[in-house]
C-alpha positions as CSV (number, residue, x, y, z in Angstrom):
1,X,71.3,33.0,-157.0
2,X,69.6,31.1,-154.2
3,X,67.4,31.3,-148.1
4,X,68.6,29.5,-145.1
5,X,69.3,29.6,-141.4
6,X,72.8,29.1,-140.2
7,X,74.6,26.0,-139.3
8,X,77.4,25.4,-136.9
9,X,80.2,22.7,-137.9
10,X,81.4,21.7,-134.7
11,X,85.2,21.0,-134.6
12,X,85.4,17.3,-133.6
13,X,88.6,16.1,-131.3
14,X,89.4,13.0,-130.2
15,X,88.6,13.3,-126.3
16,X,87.1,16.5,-124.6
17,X,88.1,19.9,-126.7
18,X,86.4,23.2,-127.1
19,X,85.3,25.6,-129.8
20,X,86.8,29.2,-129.9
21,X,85.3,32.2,-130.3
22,X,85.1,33.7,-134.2
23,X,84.1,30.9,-135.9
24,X,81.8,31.7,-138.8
25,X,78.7,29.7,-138.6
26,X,75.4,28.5,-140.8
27,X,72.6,27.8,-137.9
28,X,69.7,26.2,-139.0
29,X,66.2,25.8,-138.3
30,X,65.5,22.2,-139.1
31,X,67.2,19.2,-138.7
32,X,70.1,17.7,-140.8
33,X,71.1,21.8,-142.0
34,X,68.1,22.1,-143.7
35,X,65.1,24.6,-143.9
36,X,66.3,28.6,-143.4
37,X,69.8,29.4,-142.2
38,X,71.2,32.9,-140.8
39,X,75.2,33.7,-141.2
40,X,77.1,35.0,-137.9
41,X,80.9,35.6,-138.1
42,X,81.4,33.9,-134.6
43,X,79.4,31.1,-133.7
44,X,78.6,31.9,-130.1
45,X,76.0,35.0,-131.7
46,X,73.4,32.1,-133.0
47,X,72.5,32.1,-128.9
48,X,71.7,36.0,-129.2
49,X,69.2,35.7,-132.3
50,X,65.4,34.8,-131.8
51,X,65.6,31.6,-133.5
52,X,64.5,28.2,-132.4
53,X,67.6,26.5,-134.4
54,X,67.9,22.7,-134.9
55,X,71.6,22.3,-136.6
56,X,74.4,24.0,-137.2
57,X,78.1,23.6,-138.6
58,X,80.7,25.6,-139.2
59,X,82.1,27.4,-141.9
60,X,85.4,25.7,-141.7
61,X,84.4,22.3,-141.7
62,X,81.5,23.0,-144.4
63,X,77.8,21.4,-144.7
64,X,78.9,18.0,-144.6
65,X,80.1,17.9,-141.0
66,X,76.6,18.9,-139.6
67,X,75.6,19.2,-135.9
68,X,72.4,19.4,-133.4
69,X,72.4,22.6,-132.0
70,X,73.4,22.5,-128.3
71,X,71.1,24.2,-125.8
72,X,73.6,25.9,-124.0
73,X,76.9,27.7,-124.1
74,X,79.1,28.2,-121.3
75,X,79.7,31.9,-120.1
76,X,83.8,31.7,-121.2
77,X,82.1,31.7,-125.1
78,X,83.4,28.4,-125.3
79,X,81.6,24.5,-125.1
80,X,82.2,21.0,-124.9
81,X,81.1,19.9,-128.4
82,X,78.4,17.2,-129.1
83,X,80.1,13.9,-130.1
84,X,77.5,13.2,-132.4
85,X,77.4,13.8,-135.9
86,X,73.8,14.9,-136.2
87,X,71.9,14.3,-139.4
88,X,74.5,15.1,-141.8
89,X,73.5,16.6,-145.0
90,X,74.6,19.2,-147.1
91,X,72.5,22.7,-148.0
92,X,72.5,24.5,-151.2
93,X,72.5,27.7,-149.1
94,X,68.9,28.2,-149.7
95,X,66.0,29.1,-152.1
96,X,67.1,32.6,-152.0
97,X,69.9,32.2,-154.8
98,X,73.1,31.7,-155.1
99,X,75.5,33.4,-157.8
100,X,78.0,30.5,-158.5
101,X,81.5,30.6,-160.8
102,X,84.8,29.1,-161.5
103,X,86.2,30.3,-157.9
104,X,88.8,27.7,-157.3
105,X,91.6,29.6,-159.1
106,X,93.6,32.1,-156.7
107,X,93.2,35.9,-157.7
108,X,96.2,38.7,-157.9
109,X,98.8,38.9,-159.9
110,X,101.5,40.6,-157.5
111,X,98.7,43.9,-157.3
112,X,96.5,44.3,-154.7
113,X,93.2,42.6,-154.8
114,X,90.1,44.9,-155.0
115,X,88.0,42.2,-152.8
116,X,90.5,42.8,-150.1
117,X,89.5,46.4,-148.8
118,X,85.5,46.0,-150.3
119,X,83.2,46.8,-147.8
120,X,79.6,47.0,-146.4
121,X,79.7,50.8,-147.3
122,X,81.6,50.3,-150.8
123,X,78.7,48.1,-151.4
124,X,76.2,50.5,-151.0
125,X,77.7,52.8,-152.6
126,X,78.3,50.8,-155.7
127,X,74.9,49.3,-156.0
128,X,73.4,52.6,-155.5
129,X,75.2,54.0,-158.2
130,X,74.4,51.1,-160.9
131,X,70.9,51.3,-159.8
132,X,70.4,55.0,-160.6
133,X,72.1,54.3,-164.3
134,X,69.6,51.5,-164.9
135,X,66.8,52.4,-163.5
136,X,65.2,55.1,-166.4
137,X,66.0,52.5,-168.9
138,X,62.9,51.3,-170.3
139,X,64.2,47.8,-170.5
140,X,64.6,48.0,-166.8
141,X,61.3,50.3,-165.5
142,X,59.0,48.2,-168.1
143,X,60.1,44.4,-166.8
144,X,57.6,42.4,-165.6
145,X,59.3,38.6,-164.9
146,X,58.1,36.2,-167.1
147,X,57.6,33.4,-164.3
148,X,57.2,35.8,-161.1
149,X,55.2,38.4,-162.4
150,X,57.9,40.6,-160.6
151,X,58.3,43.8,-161.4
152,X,61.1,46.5,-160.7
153,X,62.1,49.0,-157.6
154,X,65.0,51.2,-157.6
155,X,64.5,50.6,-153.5
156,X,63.2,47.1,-152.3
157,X,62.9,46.8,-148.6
158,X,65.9,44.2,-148.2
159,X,69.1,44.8,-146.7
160,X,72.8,44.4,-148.1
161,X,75.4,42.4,-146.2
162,X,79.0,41.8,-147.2
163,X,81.5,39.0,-146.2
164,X,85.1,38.0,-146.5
165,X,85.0,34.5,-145.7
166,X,84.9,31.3,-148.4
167,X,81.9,31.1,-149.5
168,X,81.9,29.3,-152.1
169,X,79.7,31.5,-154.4
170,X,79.7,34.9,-155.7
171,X,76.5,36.3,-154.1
172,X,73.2,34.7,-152.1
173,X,70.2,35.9,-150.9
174,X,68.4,34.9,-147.8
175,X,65.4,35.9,-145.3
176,X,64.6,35.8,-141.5
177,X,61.4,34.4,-139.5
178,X,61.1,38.5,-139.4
179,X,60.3,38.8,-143.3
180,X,63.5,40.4,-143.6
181,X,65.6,40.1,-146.6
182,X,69.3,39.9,-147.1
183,X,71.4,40.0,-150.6
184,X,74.9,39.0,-148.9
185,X,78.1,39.8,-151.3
186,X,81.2,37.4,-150.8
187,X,84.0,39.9,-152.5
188,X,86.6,37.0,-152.3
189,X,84.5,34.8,-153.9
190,X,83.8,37.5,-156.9
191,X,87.7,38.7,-157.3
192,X,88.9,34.8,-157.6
193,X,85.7,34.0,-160.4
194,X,86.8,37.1,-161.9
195,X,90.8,35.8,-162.0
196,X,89.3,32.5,-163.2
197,X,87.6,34.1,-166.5
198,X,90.1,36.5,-166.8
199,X,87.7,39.6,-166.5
200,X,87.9,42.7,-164.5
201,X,86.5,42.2,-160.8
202,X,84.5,45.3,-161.1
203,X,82.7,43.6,-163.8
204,X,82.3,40.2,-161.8
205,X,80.9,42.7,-158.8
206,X,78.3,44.0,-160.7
207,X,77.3,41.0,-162.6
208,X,76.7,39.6,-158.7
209,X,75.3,42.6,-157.2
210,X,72.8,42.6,-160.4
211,X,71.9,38.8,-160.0
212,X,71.2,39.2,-156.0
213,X,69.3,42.4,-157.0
214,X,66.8,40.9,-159.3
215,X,66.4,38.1,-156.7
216,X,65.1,39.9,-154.3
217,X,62.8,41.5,-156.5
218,X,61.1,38.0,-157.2
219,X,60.8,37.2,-153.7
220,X,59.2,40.6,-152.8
221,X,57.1,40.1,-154.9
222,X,55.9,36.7,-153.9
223,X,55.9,36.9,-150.2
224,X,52.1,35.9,-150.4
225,X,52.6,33.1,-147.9
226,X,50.1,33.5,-145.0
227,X,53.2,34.3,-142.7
228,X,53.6,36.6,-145.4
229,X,57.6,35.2,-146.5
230,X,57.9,33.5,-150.0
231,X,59.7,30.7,-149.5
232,X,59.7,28.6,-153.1
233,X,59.3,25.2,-153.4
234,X,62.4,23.2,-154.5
235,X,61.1,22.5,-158.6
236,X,60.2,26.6,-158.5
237,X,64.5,27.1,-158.5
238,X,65.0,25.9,-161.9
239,X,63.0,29.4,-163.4
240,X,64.1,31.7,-160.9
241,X,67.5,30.9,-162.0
242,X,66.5,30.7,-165.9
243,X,64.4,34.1,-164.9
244,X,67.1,36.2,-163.2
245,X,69.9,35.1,-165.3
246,X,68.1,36.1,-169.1
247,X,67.3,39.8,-167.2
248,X,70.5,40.3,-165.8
249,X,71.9,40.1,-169.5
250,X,69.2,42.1,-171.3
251,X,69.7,44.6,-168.6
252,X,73.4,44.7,-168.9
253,X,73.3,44.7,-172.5
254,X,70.3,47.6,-172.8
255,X,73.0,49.8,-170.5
256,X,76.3,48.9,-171.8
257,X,75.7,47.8,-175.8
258,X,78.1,45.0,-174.9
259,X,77.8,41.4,-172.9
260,X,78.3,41.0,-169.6
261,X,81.4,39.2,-168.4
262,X,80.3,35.8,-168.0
263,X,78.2,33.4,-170.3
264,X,75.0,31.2,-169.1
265,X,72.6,28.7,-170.2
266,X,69.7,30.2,-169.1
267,X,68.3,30.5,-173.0
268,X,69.1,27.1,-173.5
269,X,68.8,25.0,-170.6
270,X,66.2,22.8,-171.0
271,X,64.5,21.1,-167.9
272,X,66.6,18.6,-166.9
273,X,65.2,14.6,-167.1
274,X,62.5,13.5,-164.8
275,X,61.8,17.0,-163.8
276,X,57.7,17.3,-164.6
277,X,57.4,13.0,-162.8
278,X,59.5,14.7,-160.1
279,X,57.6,18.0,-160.0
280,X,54.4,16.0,-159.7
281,X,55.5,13.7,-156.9
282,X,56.7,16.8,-154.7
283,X,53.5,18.4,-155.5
284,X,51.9,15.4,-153.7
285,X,53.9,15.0,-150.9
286,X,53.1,19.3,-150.0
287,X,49.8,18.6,-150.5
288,X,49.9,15.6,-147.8
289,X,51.5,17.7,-145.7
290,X,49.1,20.6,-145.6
291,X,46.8,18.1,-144.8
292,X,49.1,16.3,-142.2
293,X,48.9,13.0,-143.3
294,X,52.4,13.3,-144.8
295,X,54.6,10.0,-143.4
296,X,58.6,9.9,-142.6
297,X,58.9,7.3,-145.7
298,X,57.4,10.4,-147.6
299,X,59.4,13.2,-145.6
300,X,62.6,10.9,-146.7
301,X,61.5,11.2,-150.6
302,X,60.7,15.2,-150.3
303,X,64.2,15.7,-148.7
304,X,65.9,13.5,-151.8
305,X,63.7,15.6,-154.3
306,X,64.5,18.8,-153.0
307,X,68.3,17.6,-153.4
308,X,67.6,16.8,-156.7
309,X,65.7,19.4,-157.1
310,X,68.7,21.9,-155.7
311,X,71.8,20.2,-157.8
312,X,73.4,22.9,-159.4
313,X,73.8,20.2,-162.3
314,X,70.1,20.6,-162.6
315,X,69.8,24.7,-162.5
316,X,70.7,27.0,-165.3
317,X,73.8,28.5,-164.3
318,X,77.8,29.9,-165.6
319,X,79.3,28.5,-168.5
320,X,82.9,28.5,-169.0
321,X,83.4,31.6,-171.2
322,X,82.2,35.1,-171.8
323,X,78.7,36.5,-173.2
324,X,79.0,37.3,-176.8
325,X,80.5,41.1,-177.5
326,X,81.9,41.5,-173.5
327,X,83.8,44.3,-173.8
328,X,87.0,44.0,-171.6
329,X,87.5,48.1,-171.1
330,X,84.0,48.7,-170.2
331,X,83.8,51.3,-167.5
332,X,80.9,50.9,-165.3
333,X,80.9,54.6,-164.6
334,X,80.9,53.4,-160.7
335,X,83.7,54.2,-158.3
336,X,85.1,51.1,-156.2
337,X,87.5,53.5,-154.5
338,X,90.9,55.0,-154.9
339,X,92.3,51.7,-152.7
340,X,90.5,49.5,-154.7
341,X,91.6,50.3,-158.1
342,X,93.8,47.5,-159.6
């Protein structure tokens, strides 16, 4: 589960028109919505973070409708928007991860959804508590990832963010020019992929919360960058996803005796077609670029690779289904909250 800067959809009239204040944002800090991204729940808050961001879009309007970012905002918190289009392009929300599901089906069924009253502190104290269950298990304590080398924390130095807009996934992760990791959890998200596959959202939580975690714990442990952030090339997704989604089910299985709620095809998924040609030609183009002799014809191929490389079609990720022996009852032994019982 998949880390960007945010970008700013503009909203696009005919003639002159303004944006208004609290619209949710992606700002970015390259061109076309690529590179790192930060999330703001109103737009106008990119000008008050310490980034030098290129593009933008907003979350209404989605990736596609992408943006330059404009130098300046007018003191009413509202603008004259650019009437360009920018570089267009769409992100897959990062190299940090991103949890995806079946989210496209509505959730409750005349109760009240959980995801409506989850919170920053309901997520803390969930996580905490699933943490302190798994963490003695030897399963858990002993793990040493099989392509990052990482290894387990019951506390890595990352902070925990969670959001009610449409997301589109379940769960992402994502980092800061000042080293500082975020696991963000989009409850909305989790309770209508949990509706979809007919499972309990509780289970769909920590199934997100446990992908995110292990996420972070790869990139922790390979921030060895000389600006000392991890940031993975584009052919390194394919095993952090084939890496975190094979732990998350040992790890669920080693606590429970059951399945977890959902099924992948991490055990199975075989690198897609082209991927070693494709792997090799990036490697080139990285290796022209340290050296600065990288051109824009060859800038133009890294940015179709990294698509490629980014296509959830291409990643291991959720099958329809659930994991052999998921046990529907299962109690997770952590509280959500008396008003977010179903």
């Amino acid at each position: 589960m998949k880390t960007p800067k945010i970008i700013i959809g503009m909203l696009i009239l005919l003639g002159v028109s303004t944006y208004a204040d609290n619209d949710p944002a992606y700002g970015f800090t390259e061109a076309g919505c690529q590179g790192n991204w930060v999330w703001v729940s109103d737009w106008v808050k990119l000008y008050d973070l310490d980034y030098d961001f290129q593009s933008y879009y907003l979350q209404a309007d989605g990736p596609d409708h992408c943006h330059p970012f404009p130098e300046e905002v007018i003191a009413t918190g509202t603008r004259e928007p650019s009437t360009s289009t920018g570089g267009g392009g769409s992100s897959s929300g990062g190299g940090g991860g991103r949890n995806n599901g079946n989210s496209n089906v509505p959730s409750g069924n005349g109760s009240v959804d959980p995801a409506a009253v989850f919170d920053d502190e309901m997520n803390e104290i969930f996580k905490d508590c699933w943490v302190q269950q798994f963490a003695p298990l030897s399963e858990v304590k002993n793990w040493i990832g099989e392509h990052t080398e990482a290894l387990w924390t019951s506390a890595p130095d990352a902070a925990w963010s969670v959001s009610h807009e449409d997301h589109g996934v379940n769960g992402v992760v994502n980092y800061n020019k000042w080293k500082e990791l975020t696991a963000y959890i989009f409850p909305t998200e989790i309770s209508k992929t949990a509706t979809a596959r007919g499972v309990k959202f509780e289970h769909m939580l920590l199934y997100t919360q446990m992908h995110e975690y292990v996420h972070l714990l790869q990139w922790i442990h390979d921030q060895t960058d000389a600006d000392g952030i991890y940031v993975p090339s584009p052919y390194e997704h394919f095993y952090l996803e084939k890496e975190d989604y094979n732990i998350v089910d040992k790890w669920w299985r080693a606590r429970f005796g059951s399945g977890p709620p959902v099924l992948s095809n991490a055990n199975t998924k075989n690198l897609p077609r082209g991927f070693r040609n494709k792997r090799k030609k990036y490697k080139e183009y990285e290796e022209k670029q340290a050296n600065g002799t990288l051109t824009k014809d060859d800038e133009k191929e890294m940015e179709e690779l990294e698509k490629w490389f980014k296509d959830p079609e291409n990643l291991p990720g959720l099958l329809d289904g659930k994991a052999g022996g998921y046990d529907p009852n299962l109690d997770v032994e952590c509280d959500l909250g008396e008003n977010a019982s179903e």
